[in-house]
Coordinates of C-alpha atoms in Angstrom, one line a residue:
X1 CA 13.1 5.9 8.0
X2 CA 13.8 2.5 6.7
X3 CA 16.1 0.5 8.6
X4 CA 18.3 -2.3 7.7
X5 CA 15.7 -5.0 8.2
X6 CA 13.2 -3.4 6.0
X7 CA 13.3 -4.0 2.1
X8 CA 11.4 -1.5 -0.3
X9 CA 10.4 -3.7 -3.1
X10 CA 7.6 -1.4 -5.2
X11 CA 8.4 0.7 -7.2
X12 CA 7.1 4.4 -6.7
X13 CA 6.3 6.7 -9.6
X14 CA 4.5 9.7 -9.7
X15 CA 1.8 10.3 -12.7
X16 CA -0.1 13.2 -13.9
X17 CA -3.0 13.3 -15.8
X18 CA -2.4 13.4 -19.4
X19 CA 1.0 12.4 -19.4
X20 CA 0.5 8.9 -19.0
X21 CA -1.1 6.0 -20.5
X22 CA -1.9 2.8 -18.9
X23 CA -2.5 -1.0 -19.5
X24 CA -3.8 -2.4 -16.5
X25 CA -5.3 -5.5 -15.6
X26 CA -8.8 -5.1 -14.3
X27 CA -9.5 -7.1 -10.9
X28 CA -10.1 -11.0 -10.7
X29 CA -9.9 -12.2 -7.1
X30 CA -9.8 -15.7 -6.4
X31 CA -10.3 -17.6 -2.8
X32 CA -8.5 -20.2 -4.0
X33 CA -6.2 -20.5 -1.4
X34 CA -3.4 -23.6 -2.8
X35 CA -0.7 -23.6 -3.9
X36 CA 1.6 -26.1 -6.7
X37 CA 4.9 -28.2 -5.6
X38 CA 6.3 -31.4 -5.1
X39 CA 7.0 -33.1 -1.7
X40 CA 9.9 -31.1 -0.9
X41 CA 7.9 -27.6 -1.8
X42 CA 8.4 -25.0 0.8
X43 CA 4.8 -24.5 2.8
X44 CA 4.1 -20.7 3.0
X45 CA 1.3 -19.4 5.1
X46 CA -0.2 -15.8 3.7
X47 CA -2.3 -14.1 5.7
X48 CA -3.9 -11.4 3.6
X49 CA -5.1 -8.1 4.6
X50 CA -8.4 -8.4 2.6
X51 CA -9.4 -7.1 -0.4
X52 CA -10.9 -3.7 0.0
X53 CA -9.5 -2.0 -3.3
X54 CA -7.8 -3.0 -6.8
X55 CA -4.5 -2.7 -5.1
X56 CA -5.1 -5.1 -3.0
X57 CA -6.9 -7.9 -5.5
X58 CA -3.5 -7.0 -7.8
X59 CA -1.5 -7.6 -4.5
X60 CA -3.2 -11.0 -4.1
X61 CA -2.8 -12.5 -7.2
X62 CA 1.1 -11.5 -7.2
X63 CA 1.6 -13.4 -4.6
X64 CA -0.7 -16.4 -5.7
X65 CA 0.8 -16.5 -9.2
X66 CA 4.6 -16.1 -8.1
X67 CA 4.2 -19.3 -4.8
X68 CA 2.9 -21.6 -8.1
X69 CA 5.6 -20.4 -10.1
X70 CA 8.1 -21.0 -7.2
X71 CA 6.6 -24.5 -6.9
X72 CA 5.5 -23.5 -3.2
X73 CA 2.6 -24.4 -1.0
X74 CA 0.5 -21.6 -0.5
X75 CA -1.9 -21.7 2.4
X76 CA -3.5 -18.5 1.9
X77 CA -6.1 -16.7 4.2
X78 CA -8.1 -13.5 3.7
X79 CA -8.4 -11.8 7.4
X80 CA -11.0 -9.0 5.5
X81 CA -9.3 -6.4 7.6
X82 CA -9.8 -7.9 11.0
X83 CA -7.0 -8.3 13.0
X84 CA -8.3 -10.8 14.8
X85 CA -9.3 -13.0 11.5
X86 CA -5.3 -12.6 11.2
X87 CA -3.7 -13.6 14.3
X88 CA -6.4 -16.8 13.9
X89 CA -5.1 -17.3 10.7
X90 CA -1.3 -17.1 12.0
X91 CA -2.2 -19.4 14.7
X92 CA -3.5 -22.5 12.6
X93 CA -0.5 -21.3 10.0
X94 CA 1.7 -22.4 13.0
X95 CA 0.0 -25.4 14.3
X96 CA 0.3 -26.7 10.3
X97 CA 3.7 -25.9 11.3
X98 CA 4.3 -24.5 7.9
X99 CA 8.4 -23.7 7.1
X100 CA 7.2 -19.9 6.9
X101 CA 4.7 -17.3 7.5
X102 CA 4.0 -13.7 6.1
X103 CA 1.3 -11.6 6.1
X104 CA 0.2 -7.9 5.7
X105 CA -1.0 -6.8 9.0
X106 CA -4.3 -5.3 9.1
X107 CA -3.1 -2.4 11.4
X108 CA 0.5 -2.1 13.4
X109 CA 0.2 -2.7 17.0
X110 CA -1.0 -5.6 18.9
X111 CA 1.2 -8.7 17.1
X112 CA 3.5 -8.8 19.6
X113 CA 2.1 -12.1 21.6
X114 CA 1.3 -14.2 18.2
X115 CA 4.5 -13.5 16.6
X116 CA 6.5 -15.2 20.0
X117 CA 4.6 -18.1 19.0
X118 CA 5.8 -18.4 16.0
X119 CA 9.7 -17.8 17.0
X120 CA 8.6 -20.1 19.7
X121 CA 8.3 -23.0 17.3
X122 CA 11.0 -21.4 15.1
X123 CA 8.8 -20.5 12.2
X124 CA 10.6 -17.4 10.2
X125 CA 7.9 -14.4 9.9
X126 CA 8.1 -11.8 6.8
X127 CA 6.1 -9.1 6.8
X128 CA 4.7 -7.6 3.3
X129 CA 3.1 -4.1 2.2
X130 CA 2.7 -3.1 5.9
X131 CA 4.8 -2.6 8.9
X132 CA 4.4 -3.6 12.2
X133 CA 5.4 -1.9 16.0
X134 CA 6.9 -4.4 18.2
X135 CA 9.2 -4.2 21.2
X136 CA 11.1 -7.1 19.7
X137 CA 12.5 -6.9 16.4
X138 CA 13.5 -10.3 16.4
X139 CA 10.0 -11.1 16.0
X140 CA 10.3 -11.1 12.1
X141 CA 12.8 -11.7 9.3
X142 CA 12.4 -8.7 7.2
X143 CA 9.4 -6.4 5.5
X144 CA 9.2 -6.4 1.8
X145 CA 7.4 -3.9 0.8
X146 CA 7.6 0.3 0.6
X147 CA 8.2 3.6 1.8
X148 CA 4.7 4.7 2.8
X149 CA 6.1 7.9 4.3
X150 CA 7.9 8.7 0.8
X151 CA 4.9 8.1 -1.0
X152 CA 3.3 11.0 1.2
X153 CA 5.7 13.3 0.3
X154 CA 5.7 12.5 -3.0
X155 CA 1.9 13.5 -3.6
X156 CA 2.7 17.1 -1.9
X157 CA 5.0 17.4 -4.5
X158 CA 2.9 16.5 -7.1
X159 CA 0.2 18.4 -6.1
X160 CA 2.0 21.4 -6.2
X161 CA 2.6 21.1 -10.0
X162 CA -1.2 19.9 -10.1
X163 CA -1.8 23.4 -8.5
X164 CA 0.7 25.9 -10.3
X165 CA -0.8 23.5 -13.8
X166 CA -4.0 24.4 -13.0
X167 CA -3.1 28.2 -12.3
X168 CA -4.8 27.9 -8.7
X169 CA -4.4 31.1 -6.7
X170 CA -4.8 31.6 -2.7
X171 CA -5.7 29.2 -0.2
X172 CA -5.0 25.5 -1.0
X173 CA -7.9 24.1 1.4
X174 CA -7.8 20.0 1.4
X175 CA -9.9 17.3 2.0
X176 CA -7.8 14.3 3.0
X177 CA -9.3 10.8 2.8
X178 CA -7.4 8.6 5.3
X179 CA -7.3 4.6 4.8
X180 CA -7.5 2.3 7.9
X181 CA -7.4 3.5 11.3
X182 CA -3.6 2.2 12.6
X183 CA -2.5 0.9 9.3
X184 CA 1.1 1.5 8.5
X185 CA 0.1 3.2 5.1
X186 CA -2.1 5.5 6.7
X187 CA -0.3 6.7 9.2
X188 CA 3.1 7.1 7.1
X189 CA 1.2 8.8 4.0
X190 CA 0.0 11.0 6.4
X191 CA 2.9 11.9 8.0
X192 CA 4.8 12.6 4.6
X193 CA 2.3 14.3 3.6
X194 CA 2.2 17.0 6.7
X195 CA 6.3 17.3 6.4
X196 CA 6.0 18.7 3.0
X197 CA 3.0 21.0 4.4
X198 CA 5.0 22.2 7.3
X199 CA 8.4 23.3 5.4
X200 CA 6.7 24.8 2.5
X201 CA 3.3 25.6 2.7
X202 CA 2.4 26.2 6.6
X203 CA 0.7 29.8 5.1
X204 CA -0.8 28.6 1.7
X205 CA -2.2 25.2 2.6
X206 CA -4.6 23.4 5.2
X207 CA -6.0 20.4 5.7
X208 CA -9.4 21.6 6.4
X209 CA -10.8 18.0 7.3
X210 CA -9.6 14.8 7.6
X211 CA -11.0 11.2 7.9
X212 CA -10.9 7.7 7.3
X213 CA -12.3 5.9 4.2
X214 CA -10.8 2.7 5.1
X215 CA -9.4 2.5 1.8
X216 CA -12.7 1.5 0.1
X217 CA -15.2 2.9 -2.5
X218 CA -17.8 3.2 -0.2
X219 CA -15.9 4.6 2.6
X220 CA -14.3 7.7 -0.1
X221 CA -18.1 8.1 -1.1
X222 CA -19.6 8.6 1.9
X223 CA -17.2 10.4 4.1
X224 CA -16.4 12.6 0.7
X225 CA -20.3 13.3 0.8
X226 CA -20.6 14.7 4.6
X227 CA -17.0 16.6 3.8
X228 CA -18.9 18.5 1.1
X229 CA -21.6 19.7 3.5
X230 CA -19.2 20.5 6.2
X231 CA -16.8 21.8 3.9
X232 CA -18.2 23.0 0.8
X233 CA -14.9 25.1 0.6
X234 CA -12.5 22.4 -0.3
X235 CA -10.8 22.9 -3.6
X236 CA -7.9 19.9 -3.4
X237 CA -8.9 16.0 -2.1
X238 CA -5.6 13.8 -0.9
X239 CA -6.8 10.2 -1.3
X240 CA -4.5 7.6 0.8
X241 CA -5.6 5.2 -2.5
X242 CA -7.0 5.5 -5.9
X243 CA -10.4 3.9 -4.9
X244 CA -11.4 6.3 -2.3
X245 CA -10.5 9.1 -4.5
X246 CA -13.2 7.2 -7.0
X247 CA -15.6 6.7 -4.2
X248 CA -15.0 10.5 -3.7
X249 CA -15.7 11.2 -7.0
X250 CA -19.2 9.9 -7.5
X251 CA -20.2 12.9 -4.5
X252 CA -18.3 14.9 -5.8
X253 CA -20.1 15.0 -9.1
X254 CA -23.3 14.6 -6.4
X255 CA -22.7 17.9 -5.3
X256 CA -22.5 19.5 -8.6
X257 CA -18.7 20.3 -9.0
X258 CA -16.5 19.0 -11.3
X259 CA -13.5 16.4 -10.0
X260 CA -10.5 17.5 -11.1
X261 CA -10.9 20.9 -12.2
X262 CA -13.6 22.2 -9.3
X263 CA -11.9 20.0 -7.2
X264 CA -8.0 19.0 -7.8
X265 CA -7.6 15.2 -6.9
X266 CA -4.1 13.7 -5.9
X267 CA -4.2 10.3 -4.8
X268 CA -1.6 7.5 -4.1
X269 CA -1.8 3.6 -5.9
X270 CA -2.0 3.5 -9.9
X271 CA -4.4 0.9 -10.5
X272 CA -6.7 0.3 -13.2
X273 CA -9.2 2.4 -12.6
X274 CA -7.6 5.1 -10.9
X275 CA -5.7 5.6 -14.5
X276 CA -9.2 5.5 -16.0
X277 CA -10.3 8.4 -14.3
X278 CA -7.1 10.1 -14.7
X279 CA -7.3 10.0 -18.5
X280 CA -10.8 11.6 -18.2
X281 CA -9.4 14.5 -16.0
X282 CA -10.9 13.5 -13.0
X283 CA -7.9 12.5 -11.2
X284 CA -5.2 15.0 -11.1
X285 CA -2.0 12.7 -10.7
X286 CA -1.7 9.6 -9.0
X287 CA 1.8 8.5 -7.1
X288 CA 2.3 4.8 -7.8
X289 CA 2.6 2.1 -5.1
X290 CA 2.9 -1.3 -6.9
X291 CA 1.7 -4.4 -5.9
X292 CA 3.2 -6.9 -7.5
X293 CA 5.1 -7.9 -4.3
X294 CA 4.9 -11.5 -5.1
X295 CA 8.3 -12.4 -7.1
X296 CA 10.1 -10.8 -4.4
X297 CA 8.8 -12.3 -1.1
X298 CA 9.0 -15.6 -2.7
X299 CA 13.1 -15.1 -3.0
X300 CA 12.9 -13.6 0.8
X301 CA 10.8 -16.7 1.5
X302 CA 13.3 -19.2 0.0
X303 CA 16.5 -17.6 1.7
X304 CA 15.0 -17.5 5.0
X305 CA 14.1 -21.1 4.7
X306 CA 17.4 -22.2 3.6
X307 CA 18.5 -20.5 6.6
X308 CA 20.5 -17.7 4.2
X309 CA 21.6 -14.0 5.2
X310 CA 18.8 -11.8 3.3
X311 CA 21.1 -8.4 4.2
X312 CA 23.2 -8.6 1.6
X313 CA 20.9 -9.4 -0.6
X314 CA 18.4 -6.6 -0.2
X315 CA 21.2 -4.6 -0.8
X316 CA 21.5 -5.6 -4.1
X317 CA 17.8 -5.5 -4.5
X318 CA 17.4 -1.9 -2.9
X319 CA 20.2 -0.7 -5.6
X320 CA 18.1 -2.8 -8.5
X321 CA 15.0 -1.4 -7.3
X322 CA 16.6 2.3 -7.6
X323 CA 18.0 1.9 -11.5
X324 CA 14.4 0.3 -12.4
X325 CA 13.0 3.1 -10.9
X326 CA 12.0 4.9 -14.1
X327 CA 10.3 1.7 -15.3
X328 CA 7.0 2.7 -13.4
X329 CA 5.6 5.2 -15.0
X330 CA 5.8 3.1 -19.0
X331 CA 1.9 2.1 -19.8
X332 CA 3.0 -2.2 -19.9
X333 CA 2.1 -2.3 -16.5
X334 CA 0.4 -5.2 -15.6
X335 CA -2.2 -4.5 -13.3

């Protein structure tokens, strides 16, 4: 449940195959880690998660493009999903003494001690994307990003119009492809999922096997490849992202069996090439999590350094974000 200090900026739409067409970007990460502005720029420190699928690349340049549009000094760091790569980077973003620092954490325990640091030279924190668990709130400023857990129960909703579409009958028995171990949108997609399970469908469906991918290609591939000897009875595969679901897809057609029909695929993202393999059939519907988070953490960014209430404000956001809603799901999309 999303309290007041959390702001959902992404908008979440829900897509199924054939009733959609998308224009995205394809990926083009850059290391490049600067930023434009003038002597009174604001200095941001960004401490990325990595970049371990299209959403995240997408996610990147968001943020890159929007700090040079700001006219903000970006000091960016990649932590390639190690924690401790990120509290290193937090550190030398707070002896820069930059005027702010956000980052996506990698997983959402264990920030606790870097994030006194920071209050303790009175640098404002924003998280973005992910969530963190801390026994002091006060720790950080605000979280823009979304509701993981809605996202869950969004893609037990779609699947079952994927399964009364595809005229399935009798046991619904899914494979569920998990990203990283302690991340927020793991655990919250997850748990959305299982509370649409539990009212609805505690005699029809089961989650026969479950595991993480880490939210890669390679990780969907290969743990989709020793599901489908352990399990060669799956008929439904819940990916926590679109590129495990097309990591999944490559053993699935491995095996023999066709993705999508064989095999119904929900998974949660709307990138690029999740799209592409939706259009082909091989993805059943995706739900949408979108990551252009950049034009919106740069406003956060520029209240909290001018020492401005952001409550209000993401008030007025949250009540945009719910009108523009319907937006997500027209093929101008951008990435």
């Amino acid at each position: 449940m999303l309290n007041r200090r959390n702001f959902i900026a992404a908008a979440v739409g829900v897509a199924a195959a054939g009733g959609l067409a998308a224009c995205a970007k394809k990926d083009d990460s850059s290391s490049d880690s600067s930023g434009s502005g003038g002597d009174k720029a604001i200095t941001l420190g960004f401490s990325q998660v990595g970049s371990e699928s299209g959403w995240r690349t997408a996610n990147t340049d968001s943020v890159k493009e929007a700090a040079k549009e700001a006219g903000y000094t970006l000091k960016f760091s990649d932590a390639q999903q190690k924690q401790e790569n990120q509290i290193s980077a937090i550190r030398s973003f707070i002896a820069q003494n930059v005027d702010v620092i956000a980052f996506s954490p990698v997983v959402v325990t264990g920030w606790d001690a870097v994030l006194k640091e920071a209050k303790a030279k009175k640098i404002p924190v924003v998280l973005t994307d992910r969530s963190v668990e801390t026994s002091d709130e006060s720790l950080y400023v605000t979280l823009v990003g979304s509701d993981f857990t809605d996202e869950g129960r969004r893609a037990a909703r779609i699947l079952e119009k994927v399964l009364e579409k595809a005229g399935h009958k009798g046991a619904v028995k899914i494979a569920q492809l998990e990203g990283t171990t302690g991340a927020a949108p793991a655990i919250e997609r997850a748990k959305g999922f299982k509370e649409v399970m539990e009212a609805d469908h505690k005699d029809d469906w089961k989650i026969v096997v479950s595991q993480t991918g880490d939210f890669t290609r390679a990780g969907g591939k290969q743990v989709m490849a020793a599901f489908l000897q352990s399990h060669p009875e799956i008929n439904v595969l819940f990916a926590h992202n679109d590129d495990m679901a097309i990591g999944a897809i490559q053993s699935i057609e491995a095996a023999g069996k066709k993705p999508g029909k064989d095999i119904l695929i929900v998974s949660i993202d709307g990138v690029h090439d999740g799209f592409v393999a939706m259009s082909e059939g091989k993805i059943n519907a995706i739900v949408e999590c979108n990551p252009l988070l950049g034009p919106q953490l740069m406003e956060v960014v520029k209240k909290v350094h001018d020492g401005e209430s952001v409550e209000q404000w993401i008030k007025t956001k949250e009540g945009d974000f719910m009108q523009d809603q319907a937006k997500a799901a027209l093929p101008d999309r951008k990435y």
